[in-house]
Coordinates of C-alpha atoms in Angstrom, one line a residue:
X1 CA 0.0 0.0 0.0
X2 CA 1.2 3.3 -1.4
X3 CA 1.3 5.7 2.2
X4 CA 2.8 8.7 0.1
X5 CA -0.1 10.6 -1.0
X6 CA 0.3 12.9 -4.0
X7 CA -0.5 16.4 -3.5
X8 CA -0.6 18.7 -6.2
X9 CA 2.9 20.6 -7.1
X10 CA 2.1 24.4 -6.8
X11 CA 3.5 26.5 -9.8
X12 CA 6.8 28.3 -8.7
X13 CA 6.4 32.4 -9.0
X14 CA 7.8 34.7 -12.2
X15 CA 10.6 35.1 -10.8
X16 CA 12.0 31.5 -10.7
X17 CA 12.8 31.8 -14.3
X18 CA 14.9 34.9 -14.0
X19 CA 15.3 37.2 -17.4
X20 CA 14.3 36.5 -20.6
X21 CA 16.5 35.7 -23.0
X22 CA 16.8 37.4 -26.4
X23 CA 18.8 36.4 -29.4
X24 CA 20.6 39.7 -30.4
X25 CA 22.6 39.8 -33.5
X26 CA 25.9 39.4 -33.9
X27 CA 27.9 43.0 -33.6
X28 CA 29.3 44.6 -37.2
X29 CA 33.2 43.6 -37.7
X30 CA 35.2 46.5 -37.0
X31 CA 35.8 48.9 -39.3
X32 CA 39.5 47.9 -40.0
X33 CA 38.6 44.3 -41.0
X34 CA 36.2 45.5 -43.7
X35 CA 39.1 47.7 -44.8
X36 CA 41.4 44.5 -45.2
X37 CA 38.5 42.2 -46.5
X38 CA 38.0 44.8 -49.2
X39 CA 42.1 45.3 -49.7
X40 CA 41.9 41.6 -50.0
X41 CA 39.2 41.9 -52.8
X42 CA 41.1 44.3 -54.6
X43 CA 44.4 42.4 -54.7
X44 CA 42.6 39.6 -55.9
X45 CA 40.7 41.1 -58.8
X46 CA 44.2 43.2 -59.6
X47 CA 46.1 39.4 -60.0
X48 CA 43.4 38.4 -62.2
X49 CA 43.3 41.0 -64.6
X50 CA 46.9 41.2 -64.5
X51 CA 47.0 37.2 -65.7
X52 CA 44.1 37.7 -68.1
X53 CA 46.1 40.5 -70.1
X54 CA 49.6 38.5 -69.7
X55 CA 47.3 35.9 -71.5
X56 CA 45.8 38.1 -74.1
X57 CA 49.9 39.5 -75.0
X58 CA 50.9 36.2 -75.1
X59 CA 48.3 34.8 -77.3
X60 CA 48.9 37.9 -79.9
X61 CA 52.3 37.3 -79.4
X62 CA 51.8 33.6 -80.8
X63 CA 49.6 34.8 -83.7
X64 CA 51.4 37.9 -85.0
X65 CA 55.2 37.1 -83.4
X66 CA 56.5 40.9 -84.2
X67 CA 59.9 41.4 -84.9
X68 CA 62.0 44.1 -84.4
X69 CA 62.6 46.4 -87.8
X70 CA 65.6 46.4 -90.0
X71 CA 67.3 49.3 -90.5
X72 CA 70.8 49.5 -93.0
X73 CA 72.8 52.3 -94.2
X74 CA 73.2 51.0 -98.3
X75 CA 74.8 54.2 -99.5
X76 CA 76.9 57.2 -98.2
X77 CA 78.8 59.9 -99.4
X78 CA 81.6 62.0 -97.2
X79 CA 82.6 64.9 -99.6
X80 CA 84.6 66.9 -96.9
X81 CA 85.8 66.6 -93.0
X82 CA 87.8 69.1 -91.7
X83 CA 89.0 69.7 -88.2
X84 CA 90.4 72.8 -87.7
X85 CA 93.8 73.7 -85.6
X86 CA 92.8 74.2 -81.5
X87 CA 91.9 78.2 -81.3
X88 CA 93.5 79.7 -78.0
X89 CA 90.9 78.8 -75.8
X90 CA 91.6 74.9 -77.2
X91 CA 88.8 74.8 -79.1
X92 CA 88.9 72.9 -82.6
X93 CA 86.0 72.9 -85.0
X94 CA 85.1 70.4 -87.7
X95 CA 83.6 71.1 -91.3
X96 CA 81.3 68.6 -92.8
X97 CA 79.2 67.4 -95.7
X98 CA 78.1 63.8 -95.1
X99 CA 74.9 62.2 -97.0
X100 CA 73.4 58.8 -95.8
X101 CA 70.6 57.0 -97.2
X102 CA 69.0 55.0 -94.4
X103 CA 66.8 51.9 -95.2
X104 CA 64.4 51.0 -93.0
X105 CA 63.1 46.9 -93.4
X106 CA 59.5 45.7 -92.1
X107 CA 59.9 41.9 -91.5
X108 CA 56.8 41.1 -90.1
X109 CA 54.0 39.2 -92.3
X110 CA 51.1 40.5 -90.1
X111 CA 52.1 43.8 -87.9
X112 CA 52.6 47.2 -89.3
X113 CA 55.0 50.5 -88.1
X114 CA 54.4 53.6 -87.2
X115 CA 57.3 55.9 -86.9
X116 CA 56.0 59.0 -85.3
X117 CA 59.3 60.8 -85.2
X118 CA 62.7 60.1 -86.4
X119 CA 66.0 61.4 -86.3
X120 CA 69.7 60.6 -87.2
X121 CA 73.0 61.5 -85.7
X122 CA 76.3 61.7 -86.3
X123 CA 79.3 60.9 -84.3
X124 CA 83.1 61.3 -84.8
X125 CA 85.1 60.3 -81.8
X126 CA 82.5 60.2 -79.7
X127 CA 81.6 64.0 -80.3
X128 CA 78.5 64.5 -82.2
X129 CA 78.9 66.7 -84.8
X130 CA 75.7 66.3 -87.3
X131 CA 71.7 66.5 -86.6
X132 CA 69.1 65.3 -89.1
X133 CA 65.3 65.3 -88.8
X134 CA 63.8 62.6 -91.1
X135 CA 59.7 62.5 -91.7
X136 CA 57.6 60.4 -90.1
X137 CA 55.4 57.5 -91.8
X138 CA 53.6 54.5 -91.7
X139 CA 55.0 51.5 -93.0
X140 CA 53.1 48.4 -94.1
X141 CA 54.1 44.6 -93.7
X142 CA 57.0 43.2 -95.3
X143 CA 57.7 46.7 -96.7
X144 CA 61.1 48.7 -96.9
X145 CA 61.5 52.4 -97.3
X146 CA 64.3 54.6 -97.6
X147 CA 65.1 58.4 -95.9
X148 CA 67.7 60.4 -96.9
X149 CA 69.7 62.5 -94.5
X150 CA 71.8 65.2 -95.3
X151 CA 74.9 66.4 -92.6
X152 CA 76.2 70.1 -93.4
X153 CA 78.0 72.6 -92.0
X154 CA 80.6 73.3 -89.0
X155 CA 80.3 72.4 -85.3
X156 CA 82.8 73.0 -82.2
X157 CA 84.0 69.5 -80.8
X158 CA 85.8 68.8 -77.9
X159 CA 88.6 66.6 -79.3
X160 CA 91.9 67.0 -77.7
X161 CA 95.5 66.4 -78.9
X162 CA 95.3 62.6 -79.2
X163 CA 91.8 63.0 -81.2
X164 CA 93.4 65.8 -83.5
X165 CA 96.4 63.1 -84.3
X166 CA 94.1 60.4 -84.8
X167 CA 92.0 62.6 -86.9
X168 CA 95.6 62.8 -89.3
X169 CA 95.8 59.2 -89.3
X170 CA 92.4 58.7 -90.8
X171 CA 92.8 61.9 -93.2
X172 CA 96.2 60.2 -94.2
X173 CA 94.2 56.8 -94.9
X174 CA 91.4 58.5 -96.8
X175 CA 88.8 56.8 -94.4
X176 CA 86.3 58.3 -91.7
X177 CA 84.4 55.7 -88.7
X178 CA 81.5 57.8 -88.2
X179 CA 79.0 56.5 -85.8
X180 CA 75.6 57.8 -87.5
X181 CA 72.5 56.7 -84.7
X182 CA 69.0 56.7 -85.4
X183 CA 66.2 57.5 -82.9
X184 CA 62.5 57.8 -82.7
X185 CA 59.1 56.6 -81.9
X186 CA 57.6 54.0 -83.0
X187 CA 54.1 52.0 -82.4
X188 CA 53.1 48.6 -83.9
X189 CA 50.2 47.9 -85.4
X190 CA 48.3 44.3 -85.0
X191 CA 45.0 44.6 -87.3
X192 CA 43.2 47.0 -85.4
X193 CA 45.2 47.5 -82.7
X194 CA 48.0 49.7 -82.0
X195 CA 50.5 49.9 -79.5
X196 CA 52.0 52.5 -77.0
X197 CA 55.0 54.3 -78.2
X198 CA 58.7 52.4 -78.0
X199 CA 61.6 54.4 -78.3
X200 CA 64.1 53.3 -81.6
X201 CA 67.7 53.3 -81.2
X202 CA 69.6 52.2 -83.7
X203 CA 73.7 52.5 -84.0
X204 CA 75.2 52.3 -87.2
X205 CA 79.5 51.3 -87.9
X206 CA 79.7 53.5 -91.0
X207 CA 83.8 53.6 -92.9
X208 CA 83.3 56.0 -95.1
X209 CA 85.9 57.4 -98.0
X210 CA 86.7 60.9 -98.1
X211 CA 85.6 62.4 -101.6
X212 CA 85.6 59.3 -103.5
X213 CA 83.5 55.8 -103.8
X214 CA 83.9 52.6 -102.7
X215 CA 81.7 53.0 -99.3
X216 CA 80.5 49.6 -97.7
X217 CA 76.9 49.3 -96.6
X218 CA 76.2 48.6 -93.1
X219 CA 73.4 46.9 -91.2
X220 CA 72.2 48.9 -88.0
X221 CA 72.1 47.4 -84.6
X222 CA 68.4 48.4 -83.5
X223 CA 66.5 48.1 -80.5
X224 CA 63.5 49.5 -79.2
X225 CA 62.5 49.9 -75.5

């Protein structure tokens, strides 16, 4: 027999359960992690685009493969070059009257040239002595074209003793090194496309006889940055 008698369990007051409890939401990062999520974002989409333009270079690079331009000196003429006796501050001029036709060689089958500006210069001893402008042009594939410069007149050089008795030697020989350099702009052009500017520079070895034939034509060492 059961001697426990049930009684009825009375319902413990409000205040048993304490505080309700709320579910708040979770607090905003702080400011400075947004600023490195986003960083992060923008490094990101800065390595992709970087890798899909590598990708696009390389691909025109495979379809067009550009190469540089050709540039030769086939004929020159020296008629006179002259260096006068050092004045008495030491100074020695030089009298000139150089021609050079300058070829300039297209290789590529599918990119075109642009030279926006060109120039040539000329070099005895290291002094320059000559400036020529030459026009500017387009130039289509596999195409050559020629640009005449012309060299006159008298310029102050700083050549010393030693360059005044070199200068004897090669009068005595009847032969001139001249270094005659070629700069400019240039763009390429891939079908529709063209290309920033590069700068041209281009050094050409020229021997050339004094007042008679017989000159050697000479290829150009070109590059373009």
């Amino acid at each position: 027999m059961n001697h426990n008698p049930q009684y009825p369990q009375p319902n413990p007051p409000a205040s048993y359960y304490g505080q309700p409890v709320y579910a708040y939401p979770a607090p905003p990062p702080p400011p400075h992690d947004q600023f490195r999520r986003l960083l992060a974002i923008l490094i990101r989409a800065f390595i992709i685009s970087c890798a899909i333009i590598g990708l696009v270079v390389l691909i025109l690079w495979l379809i067009y493969r550009p190469q540089k331009m050709k540039i030769s000196v086939p004929a020159a003429s020296l008629r006179s070059f002259n260096l006068s006796a050092a004045d008495s501050g030491g100074n020695r001029f030089l009298s000139f009257d150089l021609s050079a036709n300058i070829s300039f060689r297209n290789p590529n089958k599918r990119v075109g040239i642009y030279y926006d500006w060109i120039e040539a210069q000329a070099f005895y001893d290291g002094e320059r002595f000559g400036w020529a402008g030459l026009p500017g042009f387009y130039q289509g594939r596999k195409e050559t074209a020629s640009a005449p410069a012309e060299f006159h007149g008298r310029s102050a050089v700083a050549i010393g003793d030693r360059g005044a008795e070199e200068f004897q030697t090669d009068n005595a020989a009847g032969v001139f090194p001249v270094d005659l350099w070629v700069f400019g702009r240039v763009r390429y052009k891939f079908g529709s496309a063209v290309t920033r500017r590069y700068l041209l520079r281009a050094r050409c070895d020229l021997r050339l006889p004094l007042a008679k034939g017989g000159f050697n034509p000479a290829d150009c060492d070109v590059s373009d940055l």
